[in-house]
Tab-separated table of C-alpha atoms in Angstrom:
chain	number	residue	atom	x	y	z
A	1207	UNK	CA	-7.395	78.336	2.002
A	1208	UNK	CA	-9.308	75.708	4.354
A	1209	UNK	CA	-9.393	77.300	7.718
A	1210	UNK	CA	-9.054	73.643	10.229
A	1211	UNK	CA	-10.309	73.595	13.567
A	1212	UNK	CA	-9.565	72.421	16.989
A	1213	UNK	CA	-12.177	69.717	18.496
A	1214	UNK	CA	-12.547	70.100	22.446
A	1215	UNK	CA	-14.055	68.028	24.113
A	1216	UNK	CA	-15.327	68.621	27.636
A	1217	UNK	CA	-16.358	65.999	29.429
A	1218	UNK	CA	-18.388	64.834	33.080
A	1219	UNK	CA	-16.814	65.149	36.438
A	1220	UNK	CA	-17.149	61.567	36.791
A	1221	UNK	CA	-14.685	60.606	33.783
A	1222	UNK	CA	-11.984	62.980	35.130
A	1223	UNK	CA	-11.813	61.217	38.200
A	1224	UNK	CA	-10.072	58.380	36.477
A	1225	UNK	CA	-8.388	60.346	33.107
A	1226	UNK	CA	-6.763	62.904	35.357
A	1227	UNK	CA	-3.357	61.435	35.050
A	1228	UNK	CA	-3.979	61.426	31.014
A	1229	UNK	CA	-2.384	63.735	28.833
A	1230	UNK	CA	-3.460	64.884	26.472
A	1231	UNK	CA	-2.634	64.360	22.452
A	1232	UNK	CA	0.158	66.566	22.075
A	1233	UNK	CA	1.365	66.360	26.038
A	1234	UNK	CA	0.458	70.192	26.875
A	1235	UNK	CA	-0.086	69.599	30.540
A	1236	UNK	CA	-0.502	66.063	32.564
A	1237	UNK	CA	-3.656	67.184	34.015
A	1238	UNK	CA	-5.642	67.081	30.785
A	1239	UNK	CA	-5.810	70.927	30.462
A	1240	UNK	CA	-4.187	73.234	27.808
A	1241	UNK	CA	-3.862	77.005	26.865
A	1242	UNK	CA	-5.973	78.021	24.054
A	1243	UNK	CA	-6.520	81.565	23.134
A	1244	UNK	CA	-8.512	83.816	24.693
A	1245	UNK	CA	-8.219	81.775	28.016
A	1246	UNK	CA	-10.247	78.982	27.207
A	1247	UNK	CA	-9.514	75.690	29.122
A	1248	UNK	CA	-10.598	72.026	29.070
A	1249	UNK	CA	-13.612	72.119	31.391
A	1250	UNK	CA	-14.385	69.486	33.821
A	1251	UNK	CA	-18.061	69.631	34.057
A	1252	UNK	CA	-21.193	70.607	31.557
A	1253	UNK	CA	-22.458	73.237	33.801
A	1254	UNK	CA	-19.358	74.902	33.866
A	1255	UNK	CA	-19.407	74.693	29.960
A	1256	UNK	CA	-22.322	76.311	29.476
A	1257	UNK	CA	-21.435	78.693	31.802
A	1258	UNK	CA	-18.779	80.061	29.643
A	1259	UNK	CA	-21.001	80.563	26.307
A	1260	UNK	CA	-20.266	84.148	26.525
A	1261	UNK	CA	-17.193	84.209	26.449
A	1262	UNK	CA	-16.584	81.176	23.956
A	1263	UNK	CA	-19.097	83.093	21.910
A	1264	UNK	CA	-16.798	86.190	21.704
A	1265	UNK	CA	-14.268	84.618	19.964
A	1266	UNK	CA	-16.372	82.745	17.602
A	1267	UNK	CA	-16.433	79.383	19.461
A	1268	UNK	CA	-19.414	76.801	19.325
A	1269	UNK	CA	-20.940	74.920	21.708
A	1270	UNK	CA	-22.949	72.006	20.593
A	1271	UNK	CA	-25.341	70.401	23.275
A	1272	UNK	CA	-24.478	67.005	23.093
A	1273	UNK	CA	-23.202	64.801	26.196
A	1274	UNK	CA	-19.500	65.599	25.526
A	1275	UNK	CA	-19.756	69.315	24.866
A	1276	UNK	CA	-17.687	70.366	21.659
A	1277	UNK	CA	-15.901	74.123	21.282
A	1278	UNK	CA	-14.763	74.112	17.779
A	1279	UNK	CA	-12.369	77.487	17.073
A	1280	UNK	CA	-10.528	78.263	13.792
A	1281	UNK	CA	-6.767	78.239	15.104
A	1282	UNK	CA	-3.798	76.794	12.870
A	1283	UNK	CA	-2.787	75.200	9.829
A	1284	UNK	CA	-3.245	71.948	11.556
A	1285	UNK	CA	-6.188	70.312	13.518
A	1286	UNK	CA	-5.280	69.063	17.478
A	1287	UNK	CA	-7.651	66.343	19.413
A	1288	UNK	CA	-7.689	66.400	22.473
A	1289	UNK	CA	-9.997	63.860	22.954
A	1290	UNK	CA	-8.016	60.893	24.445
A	1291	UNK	CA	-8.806	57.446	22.706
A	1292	UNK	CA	-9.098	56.159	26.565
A	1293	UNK	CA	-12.247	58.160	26.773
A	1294	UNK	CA	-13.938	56.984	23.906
A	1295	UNK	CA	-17.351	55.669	24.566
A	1296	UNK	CA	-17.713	52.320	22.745
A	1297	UNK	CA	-21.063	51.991	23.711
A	1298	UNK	CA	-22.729	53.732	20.878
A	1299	UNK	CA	-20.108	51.364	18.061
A	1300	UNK	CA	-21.747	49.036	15.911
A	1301	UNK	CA	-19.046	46.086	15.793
A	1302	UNK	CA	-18.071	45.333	12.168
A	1303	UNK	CA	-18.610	41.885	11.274
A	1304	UNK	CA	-17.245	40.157	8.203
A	1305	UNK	CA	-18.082	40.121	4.925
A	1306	UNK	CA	-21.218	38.239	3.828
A	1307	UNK	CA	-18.705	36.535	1.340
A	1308	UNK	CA	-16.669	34.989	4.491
A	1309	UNK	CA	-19.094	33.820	6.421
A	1310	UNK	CA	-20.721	31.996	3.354
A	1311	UNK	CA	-17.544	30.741	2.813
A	1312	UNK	CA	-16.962	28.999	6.849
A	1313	UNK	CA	-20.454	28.364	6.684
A	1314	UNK	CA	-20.084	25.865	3.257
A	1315	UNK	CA	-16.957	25.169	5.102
A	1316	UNK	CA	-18.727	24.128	8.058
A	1317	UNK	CA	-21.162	22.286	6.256
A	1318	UNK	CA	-19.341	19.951	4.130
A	1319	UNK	CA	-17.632	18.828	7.571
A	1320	UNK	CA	-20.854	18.173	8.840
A	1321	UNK	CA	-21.928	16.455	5.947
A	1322	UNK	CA	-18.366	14.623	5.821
A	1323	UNK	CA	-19.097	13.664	9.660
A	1324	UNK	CA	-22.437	12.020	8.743
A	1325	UNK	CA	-21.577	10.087	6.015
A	1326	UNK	CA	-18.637	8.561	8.251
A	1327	UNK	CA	-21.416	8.198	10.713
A	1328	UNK	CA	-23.449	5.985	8.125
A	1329	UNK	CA	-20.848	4.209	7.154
A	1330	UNK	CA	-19.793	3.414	10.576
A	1331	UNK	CA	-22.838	1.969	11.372
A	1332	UNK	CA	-23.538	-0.075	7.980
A	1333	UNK	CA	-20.132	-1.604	8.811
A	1334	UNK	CA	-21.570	-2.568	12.118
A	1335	UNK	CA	-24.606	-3.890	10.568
A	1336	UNK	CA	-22.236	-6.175	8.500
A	1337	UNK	CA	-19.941	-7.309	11.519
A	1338	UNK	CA	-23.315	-8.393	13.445
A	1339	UNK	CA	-24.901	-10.075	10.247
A	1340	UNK	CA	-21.533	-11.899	9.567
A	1341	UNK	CA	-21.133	-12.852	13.694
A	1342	UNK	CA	-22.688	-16.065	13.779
A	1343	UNK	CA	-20.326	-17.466	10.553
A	1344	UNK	CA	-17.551	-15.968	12.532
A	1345	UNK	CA	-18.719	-17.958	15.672
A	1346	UNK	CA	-19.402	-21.522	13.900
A	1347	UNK	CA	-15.950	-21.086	11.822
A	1348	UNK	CA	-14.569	-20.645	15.909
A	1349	UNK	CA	-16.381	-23.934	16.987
A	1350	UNK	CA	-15.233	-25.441	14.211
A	1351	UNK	CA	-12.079	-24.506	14.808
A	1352	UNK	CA	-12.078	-25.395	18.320
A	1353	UNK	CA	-13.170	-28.390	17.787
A	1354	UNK	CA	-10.118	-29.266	15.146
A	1355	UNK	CA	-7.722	-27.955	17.717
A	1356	UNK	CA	-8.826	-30.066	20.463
A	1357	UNK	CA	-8.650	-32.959	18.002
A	1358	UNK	CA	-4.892	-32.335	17.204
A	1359	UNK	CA	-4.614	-32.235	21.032
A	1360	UNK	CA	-5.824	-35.870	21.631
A	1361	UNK	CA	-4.235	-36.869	18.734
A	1362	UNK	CA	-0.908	-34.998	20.266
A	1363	UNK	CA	-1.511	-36.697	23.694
A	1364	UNK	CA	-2.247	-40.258	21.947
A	1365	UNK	CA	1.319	-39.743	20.335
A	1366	UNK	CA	3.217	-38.767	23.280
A	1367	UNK	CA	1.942	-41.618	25.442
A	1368	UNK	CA	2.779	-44.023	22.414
A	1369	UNK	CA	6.364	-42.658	22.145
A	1370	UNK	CA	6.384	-42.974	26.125
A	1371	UNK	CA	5.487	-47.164	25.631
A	1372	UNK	CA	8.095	-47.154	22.905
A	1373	UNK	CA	10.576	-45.977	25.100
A	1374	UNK	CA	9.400	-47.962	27.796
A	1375	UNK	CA	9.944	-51.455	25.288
A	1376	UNK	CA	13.141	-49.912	24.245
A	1377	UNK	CA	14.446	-49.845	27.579
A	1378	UNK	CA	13.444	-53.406	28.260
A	1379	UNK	CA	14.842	-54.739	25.012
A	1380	UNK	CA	18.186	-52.989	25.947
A	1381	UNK	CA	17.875	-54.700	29.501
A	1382	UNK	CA	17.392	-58.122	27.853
A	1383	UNK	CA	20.197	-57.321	25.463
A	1384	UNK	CA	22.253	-56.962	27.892
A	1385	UNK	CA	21.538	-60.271	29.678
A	1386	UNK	CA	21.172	-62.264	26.132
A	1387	UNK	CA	24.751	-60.383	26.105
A	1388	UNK	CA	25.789	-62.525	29.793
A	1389	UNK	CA	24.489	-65.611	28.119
A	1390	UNK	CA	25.988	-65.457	24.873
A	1391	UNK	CA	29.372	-64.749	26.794
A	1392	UNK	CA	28.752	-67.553	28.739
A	1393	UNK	CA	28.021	-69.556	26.304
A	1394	UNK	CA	30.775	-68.843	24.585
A	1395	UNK	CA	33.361	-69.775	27.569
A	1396	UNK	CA	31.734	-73.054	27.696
A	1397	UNK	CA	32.379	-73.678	23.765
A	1398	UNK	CA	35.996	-72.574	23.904
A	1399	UNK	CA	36.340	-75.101	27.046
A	1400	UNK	CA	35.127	-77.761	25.154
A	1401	UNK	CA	37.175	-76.990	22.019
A	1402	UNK	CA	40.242	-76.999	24.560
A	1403	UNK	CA	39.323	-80.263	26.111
A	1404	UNK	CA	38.552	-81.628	22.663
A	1405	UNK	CA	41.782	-80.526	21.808
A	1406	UNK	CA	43.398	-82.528	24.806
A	1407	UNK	CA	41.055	-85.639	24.122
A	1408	UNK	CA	42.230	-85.854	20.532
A	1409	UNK	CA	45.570	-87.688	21.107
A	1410	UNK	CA	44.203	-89.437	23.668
A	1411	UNK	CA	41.061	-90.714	20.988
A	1412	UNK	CA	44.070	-91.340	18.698
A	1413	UNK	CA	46.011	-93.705	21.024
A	1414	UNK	CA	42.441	-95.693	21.672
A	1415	UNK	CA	41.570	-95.857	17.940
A	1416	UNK	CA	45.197	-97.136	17.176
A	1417	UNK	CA	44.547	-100.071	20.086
A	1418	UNK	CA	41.317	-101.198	18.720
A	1419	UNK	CA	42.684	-101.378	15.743
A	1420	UNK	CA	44.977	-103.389	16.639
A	1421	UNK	CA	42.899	-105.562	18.962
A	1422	UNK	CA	40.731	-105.740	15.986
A	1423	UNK	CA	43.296	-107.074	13.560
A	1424	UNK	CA	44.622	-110.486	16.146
């Protein structure tokens, strides 16, 4: 049968100073101290450690001489920590990175965008090569434009100051049309006068044709 053991680790007096409220791993006491066998105690400083070799040799404990002094004891079925993971000292831990595989993979990644960027990059300025090559058709095709539209404007003008004299001759036509209209009205009284007086004359001319007549004949 596998005989565990307990791992105790004893740290400086300057880590206790901010750990003290810590419990431990299996809450034994709130001030980071528990009851093993044979008296021994979490100890607060190295000196004090190594002070109790004898005794931790007695009942076949070991001390190893490292920073965070370790008493290792066979005790019980099961193996208690009391190392809080507070007091770990990351210092000494490599940090993992990722697999090679990943980073090949972002950095292909990476590169294909890059390679993306500059061929938008080219084509971006081939395009602007192109716009300044074709500028000076686009400018002559605006003069000539220009040029037709300011045409159509005089031509525009021309007509609207021709439809202006039409209306002016059409408003003097209608003014003469209207006196022509006086005259022919007058004109027209003095025609139905004279038919009226013609009309009285007649029997009158009769009576004077009818005398010479009769003059004529004796």
């Amino acid at each position: 049968m596998l005989s565990p053991s307990i791992n105790l680790t004893v740290l400086p007096p300057s880590t206790f100073s901010a750990v003290l409220p810590l419990a431990t791993t299996f809450h034994a006491d709130k001030f980071l101290t528990c009851c093993l066998p044979l008296g021994v105690k979490l100890l607060k400083s190295r000196s004090a450690a190594l002070s109790t070799l004898p005794l931790v040799a007695s009942s076949s404990l070991t001390v190893t001489s490292s920073p965070l002094a370790t008493v290792v004891r066979p005790f019980s079925p099961f193996t208690l920590n009391f190392t809080s993971p507070v007091l770990k000292d990351f210092s000494s831990v490599e940090p993992e990175l990722p697999p090679k595989e990943i980073l090949r993979a972002i950095a292909v990644v990476f590169l294909s965008m890059l390679a993306l960027l500059i061929a938008m990059l080219s084509l971006l300025v081939e395009m602007s090569a192109l716009f300044v090559a074709m500028s000076p058709v686009f400018l002559s095709i605006a003069v000539l434009l220009s040029a037709i539209f300011c045409l159509l404007s005089a031509i525009l003008s021309l007509l609207i100051a021709i439809s202006v004299l039409f209306a002016a001759i059409l408003s003097l036509l209608v003014a003469i049309s209207t006196a022509f209209l006086s005259i022919a009205v007058l004109l027209s009284a003095i025609f139905c006068l004279l038919s009226a007086m013609a009309s009285a004359f007649l029997p009158i001319l009769s009576v004077l044709s009818a005398i010479l007549a009769l003059f004529s004949t004796t």
